[in-house]
Every structure is written in C-alpha cells, then in structure tokens.
PDB file of C-alpha atoms in Angstrom:
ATOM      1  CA  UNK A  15       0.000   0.000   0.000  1.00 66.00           C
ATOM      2  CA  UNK A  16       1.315   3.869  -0.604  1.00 81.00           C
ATOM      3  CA  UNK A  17       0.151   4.946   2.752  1.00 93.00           C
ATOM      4  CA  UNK A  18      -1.613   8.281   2.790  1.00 96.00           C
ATOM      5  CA  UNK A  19      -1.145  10.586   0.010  1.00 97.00           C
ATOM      6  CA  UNK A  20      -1.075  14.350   0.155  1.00 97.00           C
ATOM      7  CA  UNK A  21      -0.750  17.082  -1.877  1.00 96.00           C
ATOM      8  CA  UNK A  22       1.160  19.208  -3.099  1.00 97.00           C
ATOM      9  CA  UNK A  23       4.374  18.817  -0.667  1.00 96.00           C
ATOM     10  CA  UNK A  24       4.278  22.439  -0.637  1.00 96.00           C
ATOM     11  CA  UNK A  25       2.878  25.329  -1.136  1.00 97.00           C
ATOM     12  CA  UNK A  26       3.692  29.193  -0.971  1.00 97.00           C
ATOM     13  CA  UNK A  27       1.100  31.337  -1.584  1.00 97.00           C
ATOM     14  CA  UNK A  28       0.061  34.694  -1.279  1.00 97.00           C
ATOM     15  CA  UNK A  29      -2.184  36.494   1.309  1.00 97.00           C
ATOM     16  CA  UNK A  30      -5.577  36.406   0.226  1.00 97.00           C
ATOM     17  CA  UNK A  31      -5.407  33.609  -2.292  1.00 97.00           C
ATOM     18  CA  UNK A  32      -7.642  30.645  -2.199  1.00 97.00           C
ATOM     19  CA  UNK A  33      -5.408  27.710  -1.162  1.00 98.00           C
ATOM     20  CA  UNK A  34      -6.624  23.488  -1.655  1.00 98.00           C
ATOM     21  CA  UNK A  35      -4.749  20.557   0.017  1.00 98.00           C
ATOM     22  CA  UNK A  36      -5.504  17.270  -1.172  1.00 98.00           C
ATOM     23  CA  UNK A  37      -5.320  13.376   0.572  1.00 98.00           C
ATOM     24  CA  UNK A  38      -6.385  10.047  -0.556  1.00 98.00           C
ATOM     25  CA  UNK A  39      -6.769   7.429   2.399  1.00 97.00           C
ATOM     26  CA  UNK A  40      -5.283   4.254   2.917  1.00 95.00           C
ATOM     27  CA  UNK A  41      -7.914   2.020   0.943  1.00 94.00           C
ATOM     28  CA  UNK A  42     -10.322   0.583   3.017  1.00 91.00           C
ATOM     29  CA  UNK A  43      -9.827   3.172   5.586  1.00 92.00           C
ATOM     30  CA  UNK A  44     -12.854   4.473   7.202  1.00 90.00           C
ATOM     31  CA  UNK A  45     -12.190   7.346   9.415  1.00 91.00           C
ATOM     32  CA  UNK A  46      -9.920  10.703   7.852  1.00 94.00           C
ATOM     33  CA  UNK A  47      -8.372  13.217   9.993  1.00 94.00           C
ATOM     34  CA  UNK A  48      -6.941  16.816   9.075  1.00 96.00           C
ATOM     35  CA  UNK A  49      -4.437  17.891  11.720  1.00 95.00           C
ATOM     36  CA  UNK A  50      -2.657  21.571  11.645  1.00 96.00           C
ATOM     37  CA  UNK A  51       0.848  21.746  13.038  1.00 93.00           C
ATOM     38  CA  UNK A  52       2.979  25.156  13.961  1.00 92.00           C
ATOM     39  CA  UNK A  53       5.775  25.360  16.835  1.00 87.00           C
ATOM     40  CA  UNK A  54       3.239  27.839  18.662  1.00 88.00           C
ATOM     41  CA  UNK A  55       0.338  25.248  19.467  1.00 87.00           C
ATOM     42  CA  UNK A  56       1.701  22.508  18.243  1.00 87.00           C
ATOM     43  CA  UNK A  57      -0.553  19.503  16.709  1.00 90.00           C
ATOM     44  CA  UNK A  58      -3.931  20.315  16.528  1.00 90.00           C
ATOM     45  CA  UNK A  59      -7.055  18.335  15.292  1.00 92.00           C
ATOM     46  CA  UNK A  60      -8.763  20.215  12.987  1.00 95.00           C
ATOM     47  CA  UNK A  61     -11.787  18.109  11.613  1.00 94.00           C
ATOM     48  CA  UNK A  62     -12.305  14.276  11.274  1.00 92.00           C
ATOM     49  CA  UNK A  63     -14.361  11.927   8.927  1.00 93.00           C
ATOM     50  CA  UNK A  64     -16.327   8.902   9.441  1.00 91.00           C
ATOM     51  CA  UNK A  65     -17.323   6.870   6.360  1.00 93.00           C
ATOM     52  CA  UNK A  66     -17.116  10.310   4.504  1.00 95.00           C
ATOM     53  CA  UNK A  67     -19.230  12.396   6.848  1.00 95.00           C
ATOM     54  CA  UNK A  68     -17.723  15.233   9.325  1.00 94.00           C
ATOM     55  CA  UNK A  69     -18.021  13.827  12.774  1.00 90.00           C
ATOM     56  CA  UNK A  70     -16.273  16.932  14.960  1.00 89.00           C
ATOM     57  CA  UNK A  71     -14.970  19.835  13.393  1.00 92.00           C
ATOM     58  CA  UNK A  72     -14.698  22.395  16.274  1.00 90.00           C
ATOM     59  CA  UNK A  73     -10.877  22.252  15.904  1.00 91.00           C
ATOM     60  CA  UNK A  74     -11.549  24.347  12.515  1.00 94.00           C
ATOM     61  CA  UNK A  75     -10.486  27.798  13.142  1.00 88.00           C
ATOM     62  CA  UNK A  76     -12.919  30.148  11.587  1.00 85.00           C
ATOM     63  CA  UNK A  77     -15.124  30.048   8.199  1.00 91.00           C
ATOM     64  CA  UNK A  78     -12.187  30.518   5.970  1.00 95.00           C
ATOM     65  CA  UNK A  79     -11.712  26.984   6.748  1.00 97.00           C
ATOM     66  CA  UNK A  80     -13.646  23.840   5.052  1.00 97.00           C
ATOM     67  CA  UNK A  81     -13.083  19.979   4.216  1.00 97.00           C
ATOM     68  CA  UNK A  82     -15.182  18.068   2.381  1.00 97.00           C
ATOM     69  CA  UNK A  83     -14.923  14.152   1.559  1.00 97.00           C
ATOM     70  CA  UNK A  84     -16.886  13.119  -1.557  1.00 97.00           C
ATOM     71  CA  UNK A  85     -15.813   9.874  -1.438  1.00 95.00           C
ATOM     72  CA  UNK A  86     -13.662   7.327   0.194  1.00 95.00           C
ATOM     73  CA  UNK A  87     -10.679   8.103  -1.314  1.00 95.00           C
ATOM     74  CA  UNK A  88     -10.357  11.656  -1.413  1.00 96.00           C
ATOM     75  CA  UNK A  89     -10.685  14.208   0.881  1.00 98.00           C
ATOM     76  CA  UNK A  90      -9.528  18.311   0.390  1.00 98.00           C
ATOM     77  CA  UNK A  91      -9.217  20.895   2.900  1.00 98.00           C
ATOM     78  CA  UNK A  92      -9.718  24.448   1.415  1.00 98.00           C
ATOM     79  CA  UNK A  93      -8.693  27.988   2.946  1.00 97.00           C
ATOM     80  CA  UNK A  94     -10.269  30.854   1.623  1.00 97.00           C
ATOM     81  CA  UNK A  95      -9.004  33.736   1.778  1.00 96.00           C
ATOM     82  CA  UNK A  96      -5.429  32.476   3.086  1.00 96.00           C
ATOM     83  CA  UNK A  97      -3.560  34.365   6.075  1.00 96.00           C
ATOM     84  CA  UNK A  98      -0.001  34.245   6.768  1.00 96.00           C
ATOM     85  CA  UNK A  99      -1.030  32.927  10.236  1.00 95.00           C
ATOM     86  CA  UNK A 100      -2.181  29.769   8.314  1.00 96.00           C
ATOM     87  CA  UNK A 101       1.573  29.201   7.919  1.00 97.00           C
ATOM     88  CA  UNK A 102       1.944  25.801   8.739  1.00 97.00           C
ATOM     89  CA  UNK A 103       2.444  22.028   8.418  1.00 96.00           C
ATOM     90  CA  UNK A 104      -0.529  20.428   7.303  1.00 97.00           C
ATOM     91  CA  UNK A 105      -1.520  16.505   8.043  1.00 96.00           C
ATOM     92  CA  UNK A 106      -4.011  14.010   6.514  1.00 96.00           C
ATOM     93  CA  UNK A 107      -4.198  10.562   8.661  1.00 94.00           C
ATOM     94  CA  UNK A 108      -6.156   7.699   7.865  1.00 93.00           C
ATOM     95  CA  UNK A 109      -7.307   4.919  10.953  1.00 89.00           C
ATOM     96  CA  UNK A 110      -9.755   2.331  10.435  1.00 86.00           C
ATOM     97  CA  UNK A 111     -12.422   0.257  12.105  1.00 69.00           C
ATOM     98  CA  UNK A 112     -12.626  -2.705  14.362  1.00 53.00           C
ATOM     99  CA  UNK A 113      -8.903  -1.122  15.088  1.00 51.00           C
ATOM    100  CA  UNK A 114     -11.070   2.199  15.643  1.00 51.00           C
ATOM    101  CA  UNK A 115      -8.642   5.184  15.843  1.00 51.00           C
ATOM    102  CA  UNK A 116      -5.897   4.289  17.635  1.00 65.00           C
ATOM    103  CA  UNK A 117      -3.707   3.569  14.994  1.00 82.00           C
ATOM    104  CA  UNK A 118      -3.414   6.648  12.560  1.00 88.00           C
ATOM    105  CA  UNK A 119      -1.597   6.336   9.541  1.00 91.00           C
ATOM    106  CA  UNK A 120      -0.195   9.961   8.961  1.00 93.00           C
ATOM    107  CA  UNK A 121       0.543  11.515   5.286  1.00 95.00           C
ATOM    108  CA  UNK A 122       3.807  13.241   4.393  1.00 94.00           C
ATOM    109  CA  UNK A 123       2.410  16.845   5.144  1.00 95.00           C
ATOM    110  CA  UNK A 124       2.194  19.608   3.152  1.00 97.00           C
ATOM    111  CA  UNK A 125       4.162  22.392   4.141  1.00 96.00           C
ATOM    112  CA  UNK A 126       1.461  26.186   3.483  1.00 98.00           C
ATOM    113  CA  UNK A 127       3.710  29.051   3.399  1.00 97.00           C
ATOM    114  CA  UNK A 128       0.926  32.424   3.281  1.00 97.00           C
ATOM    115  CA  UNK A 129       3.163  35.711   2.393  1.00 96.00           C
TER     116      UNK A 129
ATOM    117  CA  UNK B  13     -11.574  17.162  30.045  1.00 83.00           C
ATOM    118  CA  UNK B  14      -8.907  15.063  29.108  1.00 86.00           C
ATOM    119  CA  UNK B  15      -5.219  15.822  29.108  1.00 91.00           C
ATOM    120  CA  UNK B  16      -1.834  14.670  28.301  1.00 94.00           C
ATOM    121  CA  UNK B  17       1.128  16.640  29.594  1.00 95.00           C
ATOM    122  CA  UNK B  18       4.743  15.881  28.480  1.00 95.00           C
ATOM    123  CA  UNK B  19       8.401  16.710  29.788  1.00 89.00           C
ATOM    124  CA  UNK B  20       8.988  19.984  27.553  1.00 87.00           C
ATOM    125  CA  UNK B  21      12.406  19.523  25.347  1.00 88.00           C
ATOM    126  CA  UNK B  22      14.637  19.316  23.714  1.00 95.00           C
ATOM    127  CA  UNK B  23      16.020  16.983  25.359  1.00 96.00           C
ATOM    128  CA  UNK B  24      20.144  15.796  24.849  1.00 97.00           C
ATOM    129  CA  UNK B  25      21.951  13.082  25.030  1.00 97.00           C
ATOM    130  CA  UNK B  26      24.766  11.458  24.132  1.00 97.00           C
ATOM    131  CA  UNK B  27      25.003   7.778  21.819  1.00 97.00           C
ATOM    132  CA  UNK B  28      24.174   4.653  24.519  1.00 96.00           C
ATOM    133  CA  UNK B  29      22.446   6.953  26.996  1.00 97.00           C
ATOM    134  CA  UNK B  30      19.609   5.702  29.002  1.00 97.00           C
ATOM    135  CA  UNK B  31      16.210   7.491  27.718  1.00 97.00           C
ATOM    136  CA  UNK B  32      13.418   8.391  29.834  1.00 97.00           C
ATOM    137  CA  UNK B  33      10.926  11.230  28.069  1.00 97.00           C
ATOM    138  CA  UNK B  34       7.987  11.423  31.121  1.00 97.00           C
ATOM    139  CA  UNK B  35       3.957  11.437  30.057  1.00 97.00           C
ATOM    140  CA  UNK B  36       1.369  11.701  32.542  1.00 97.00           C
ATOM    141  CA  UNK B  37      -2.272  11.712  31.586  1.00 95.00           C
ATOM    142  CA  UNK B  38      -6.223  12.892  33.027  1.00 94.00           C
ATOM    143  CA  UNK B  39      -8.973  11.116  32.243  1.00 90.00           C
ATOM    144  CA  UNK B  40     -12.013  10.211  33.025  1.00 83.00           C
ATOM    145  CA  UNK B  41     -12.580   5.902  32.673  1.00 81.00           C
ATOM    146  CA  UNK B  42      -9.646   3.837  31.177  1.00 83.00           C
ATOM    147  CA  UNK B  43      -8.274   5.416  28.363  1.00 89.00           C
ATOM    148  CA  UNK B  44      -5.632   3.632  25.803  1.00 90.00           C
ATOM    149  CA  UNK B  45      -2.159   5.367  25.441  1.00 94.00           C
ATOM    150  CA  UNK B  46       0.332   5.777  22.701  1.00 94.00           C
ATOM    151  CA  UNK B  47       3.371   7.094  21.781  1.00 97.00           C
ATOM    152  CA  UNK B  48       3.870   8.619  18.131  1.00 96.00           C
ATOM    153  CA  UNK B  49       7.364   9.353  16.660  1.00 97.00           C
ATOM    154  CA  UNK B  50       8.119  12.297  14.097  1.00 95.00           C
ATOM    155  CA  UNK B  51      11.243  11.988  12.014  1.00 95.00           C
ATOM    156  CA  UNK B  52      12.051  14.786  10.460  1.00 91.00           C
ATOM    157  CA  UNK B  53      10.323  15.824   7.654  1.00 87.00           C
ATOM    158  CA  UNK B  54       8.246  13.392   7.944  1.00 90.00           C
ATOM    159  CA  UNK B  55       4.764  12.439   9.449  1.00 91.00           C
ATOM    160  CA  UNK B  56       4.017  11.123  12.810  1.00 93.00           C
ATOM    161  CA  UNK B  57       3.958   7.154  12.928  1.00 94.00           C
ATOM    162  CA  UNK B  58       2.615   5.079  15.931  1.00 93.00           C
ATOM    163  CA  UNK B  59       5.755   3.685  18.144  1.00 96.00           C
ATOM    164  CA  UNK B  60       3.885   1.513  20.796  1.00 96.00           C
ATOM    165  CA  UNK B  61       0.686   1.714  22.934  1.00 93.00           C
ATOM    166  CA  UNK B  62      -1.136   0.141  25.552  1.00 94.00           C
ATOM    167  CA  UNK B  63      -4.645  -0.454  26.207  1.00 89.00           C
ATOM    168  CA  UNK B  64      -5.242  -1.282  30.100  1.00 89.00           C
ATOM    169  CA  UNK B  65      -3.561  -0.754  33.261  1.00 92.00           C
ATOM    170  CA  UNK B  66       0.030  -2.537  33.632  1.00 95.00           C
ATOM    171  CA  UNK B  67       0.264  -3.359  29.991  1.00 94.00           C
ATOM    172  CA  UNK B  68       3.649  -2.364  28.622  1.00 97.00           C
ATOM    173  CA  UNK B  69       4.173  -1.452  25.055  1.00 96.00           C
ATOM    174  CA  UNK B  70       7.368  -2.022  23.328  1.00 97.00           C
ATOM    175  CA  UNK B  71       9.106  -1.303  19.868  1.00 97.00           C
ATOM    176  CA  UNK B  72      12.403  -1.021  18.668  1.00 95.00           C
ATOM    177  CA  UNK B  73      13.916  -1.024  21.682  1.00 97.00           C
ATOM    178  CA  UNK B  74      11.705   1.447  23.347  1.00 98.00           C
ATOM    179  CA  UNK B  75       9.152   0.066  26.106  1.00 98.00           C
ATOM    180  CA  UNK B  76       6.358   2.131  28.126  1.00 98.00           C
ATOM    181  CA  UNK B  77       4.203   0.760  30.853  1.00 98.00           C
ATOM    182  CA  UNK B  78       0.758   2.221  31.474  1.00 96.00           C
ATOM    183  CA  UNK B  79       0.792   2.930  34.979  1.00 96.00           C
ATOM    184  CA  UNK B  80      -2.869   4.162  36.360  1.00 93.00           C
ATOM    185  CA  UNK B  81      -2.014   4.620  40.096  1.00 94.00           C
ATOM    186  CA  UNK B  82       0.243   7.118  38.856  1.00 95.00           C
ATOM    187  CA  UNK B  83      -1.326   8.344  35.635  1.00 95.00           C
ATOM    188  CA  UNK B  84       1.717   7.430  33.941  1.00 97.00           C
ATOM    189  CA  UNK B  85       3.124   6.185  30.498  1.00 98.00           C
ATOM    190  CA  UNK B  86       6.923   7.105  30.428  1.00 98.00           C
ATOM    191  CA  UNK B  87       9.351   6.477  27.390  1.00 98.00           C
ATOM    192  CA  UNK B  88      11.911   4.468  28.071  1.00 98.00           C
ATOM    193  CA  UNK B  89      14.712   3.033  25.923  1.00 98.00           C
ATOM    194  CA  UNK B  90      18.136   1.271  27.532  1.00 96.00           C
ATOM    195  CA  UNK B  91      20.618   2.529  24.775  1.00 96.00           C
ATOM    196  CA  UNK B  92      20.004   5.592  22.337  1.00 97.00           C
ATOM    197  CA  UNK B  93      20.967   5.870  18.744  1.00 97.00           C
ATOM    198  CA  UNK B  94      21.409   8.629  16.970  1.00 96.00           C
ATOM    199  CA  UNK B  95      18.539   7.997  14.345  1.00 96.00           C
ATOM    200  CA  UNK B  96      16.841   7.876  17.478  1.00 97.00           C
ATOM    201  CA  UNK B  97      16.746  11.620  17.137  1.00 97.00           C
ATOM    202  CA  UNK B  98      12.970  12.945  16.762  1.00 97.00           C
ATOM    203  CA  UNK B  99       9.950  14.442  18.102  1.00 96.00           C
ATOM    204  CA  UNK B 100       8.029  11.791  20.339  1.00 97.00           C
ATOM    205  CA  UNK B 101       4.320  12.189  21.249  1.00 96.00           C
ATOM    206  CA  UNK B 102       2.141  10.978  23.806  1.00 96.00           C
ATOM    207  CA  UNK B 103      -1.156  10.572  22.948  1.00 93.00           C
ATOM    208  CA  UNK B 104      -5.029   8.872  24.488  1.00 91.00           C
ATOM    209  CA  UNK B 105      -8.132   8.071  23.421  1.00 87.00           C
ATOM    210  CA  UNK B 106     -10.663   7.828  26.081  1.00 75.00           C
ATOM    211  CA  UNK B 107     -13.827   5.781  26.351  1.00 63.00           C
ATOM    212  CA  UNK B 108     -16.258   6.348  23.332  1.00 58.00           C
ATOM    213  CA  UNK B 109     -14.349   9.686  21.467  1.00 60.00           C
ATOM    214  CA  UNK B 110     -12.823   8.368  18.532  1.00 66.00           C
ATOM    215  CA  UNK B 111     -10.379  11.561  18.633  1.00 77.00           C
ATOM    216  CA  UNK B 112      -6.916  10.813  19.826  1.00 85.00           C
ATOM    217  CA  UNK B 113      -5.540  13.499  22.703  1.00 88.00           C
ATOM    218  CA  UNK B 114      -2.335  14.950  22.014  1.00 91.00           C
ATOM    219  CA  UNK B 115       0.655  16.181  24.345  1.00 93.00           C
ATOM    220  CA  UNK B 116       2.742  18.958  22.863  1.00 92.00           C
ATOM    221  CA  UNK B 117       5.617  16.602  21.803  1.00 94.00           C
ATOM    222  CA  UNK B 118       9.308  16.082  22.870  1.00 96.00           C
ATOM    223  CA  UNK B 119      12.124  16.972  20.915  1.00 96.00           C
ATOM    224  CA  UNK B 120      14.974  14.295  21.245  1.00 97.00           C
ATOM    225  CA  UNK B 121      18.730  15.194  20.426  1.00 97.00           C
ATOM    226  CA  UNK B 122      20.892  12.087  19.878  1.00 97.00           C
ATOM    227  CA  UNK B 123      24.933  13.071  19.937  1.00 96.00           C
ATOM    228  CA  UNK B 124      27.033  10.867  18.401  1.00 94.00           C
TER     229      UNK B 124
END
C-alpha cells in the first residue's frame, strides 16, 4: 500500500489567495483526519471523517476553513481567503475500524507558506 | 476534560544513553495510550501503545508501561541511537471519542 497521500508537498502562496490541500486514504480506511501543526500550538485536530461524513470539526479555526470528503478516497481541505497565520504544516491521517482510531496512519504533510 | 502533559524539550543526550521522556495523563474511565514518533520531515507514525492498566508497550527497543495509580506512560529506551533523534508524542483516546488526545511533543537530540 502507498500509505496516505497528500498534496502538493508544498505550497507558498500569497495572502488572500484561495489555497486546496488534497489526501487520498489508505484504501479501506474508514475514518480521515486533518491535523494543523505550527511550533506555537503545536498539533492540533482540525476536523475528522467517518465513512465520509464530518463527525467533529470544532478544531476548525474560523469560516475561511472547510473539508469536504466526496468519497472514500479523497478528501480536500480548502482555505479561503489564506492568512499568513495559516503558515503551517498540514496533516491528513487515515485509521480504520474494528482497530477504531488508535492507529493513525499519517501523510507526508504539506508544508502552506501564506506571504 | 482530558489531558496529556509531556516533559517539555529538547532533550540531549549522548550515543548509549539511558532514555526516559515522562507522560502523565487525566482522564475520566480507562483510556488507551500511545506514543507517536516524528522523524524529520516526515509524518508522525505510531511507536507503541497500551490499552489497560500494567500493559507495557514495546518497539524497537523502546518500552512504556501504562501505569494508572500514577497516571503514567513514560518512554523508556536502555541505549540511544542517533537515528533515534525525533519528536516523540504521547497521545489517548478515552472511552467512546474516537479523537486521539495529544501532548505537545518532545524533541529528542541524539549526539554521536
């Protein structure tokens, strides 16, 4: 198996553009998470998927954010309009069921530079 | 609600040392515990866990022991390497929430 995919590997944007990252699962996985990590507050949780449907998104900063699964194997997480304070490492991890979530499977990250 | 608090870092040491990287825990019921390695560059990747009191985890060399009458779940390895160098990360997941709990994560410096 590839293991979770994301992408791009990086990304430098500028203020005020509209900014996609991109993940494909582990196949057969069922939950997806999005996690956000900067030195300041370290790894955060940011929205997670079961069977394609948001379960708990409260860890989504404000509106600008959104993540939408279509389908099993592909999930994006859009900001819009991007901040430099969006700066930041961002991960996809996939975990599956009877397992549940303890074991996450974590993508490479995709590094967000906002100018 | 529940927490995960872990020695702050970086923490240095020298090839063969003796590792101990300290992670205590609150929660409410009996929560399962991990730890998560970083390499750099890279993503995190599960190292060990535990799912119930006294159960020790273990995994290329590196063992923890879920201790409950102390809230416990240390990292402990008997010899460091230097591609032992990384940011470790103590995590639970408590009762129903599928959501894992993080702790802020330990640097680790390995000196050859």
């Amino acid at each position: 198996d590839a293991g979770v995919i994301q992408s791009p590997r990086h990304e430098v944007t500028e203020m005020g553009q509209e900014v996609t990252l991109r993940c494909k699962p582990i196949s057969g996985h069922d939950y997806l998470f999005w996690y956000r990590q900067t030195m300041m507050r370290g790894l955060e949780l940011l929205i997670y998927f079961n069977n394609n449907v948001p379960i708990d998104d409260s860890g989504m900063p404000e509106d600008r954010f959104s993540a939408k699964m279509p389908n099993a194997s592909f999930s994006t997480l859009k900001i819009q309009p991007s901040e430099p304070r969006d700066s930041a490492v961002y991960f996809c991890a996939s975990s599956s069921t009877p397992g549940g979530t303890d074991t996450q499977y974590f993508g490479p990250g995709t590094r967000l530079t906002v100018l | 609600g529940d927490s995960v608090t872990q020695m702050e870092g970086p923490v240095t040491l020298s090839e063969e040392a003796f590792l101990t990287i300290n992670c205590t825990y609150t929660a409410t019921g009996y929560p399962s515990l991990f730890w998560y390695v970083q390499y750099p560059g890279e993503g995190l990747q599960l190292l060990l866990k535990a799912t119930k009191a006294d159960d020790k985890g273990s995994n290329k060399g590196f063992e923890a022991t879920y201790r409950k009458e102390t809230t416990s779940f240390h990292l402990e390895k008997g010899s460091v390497q230097v591609s032992d160098s990384a940011v470790y990360f103590c995590a639970l997941r408590g009762g129903s929430n599928y959501q894992l709990i993080w702790g802020a994560g330990t640097k680790l410096i390995i000196k050859p």
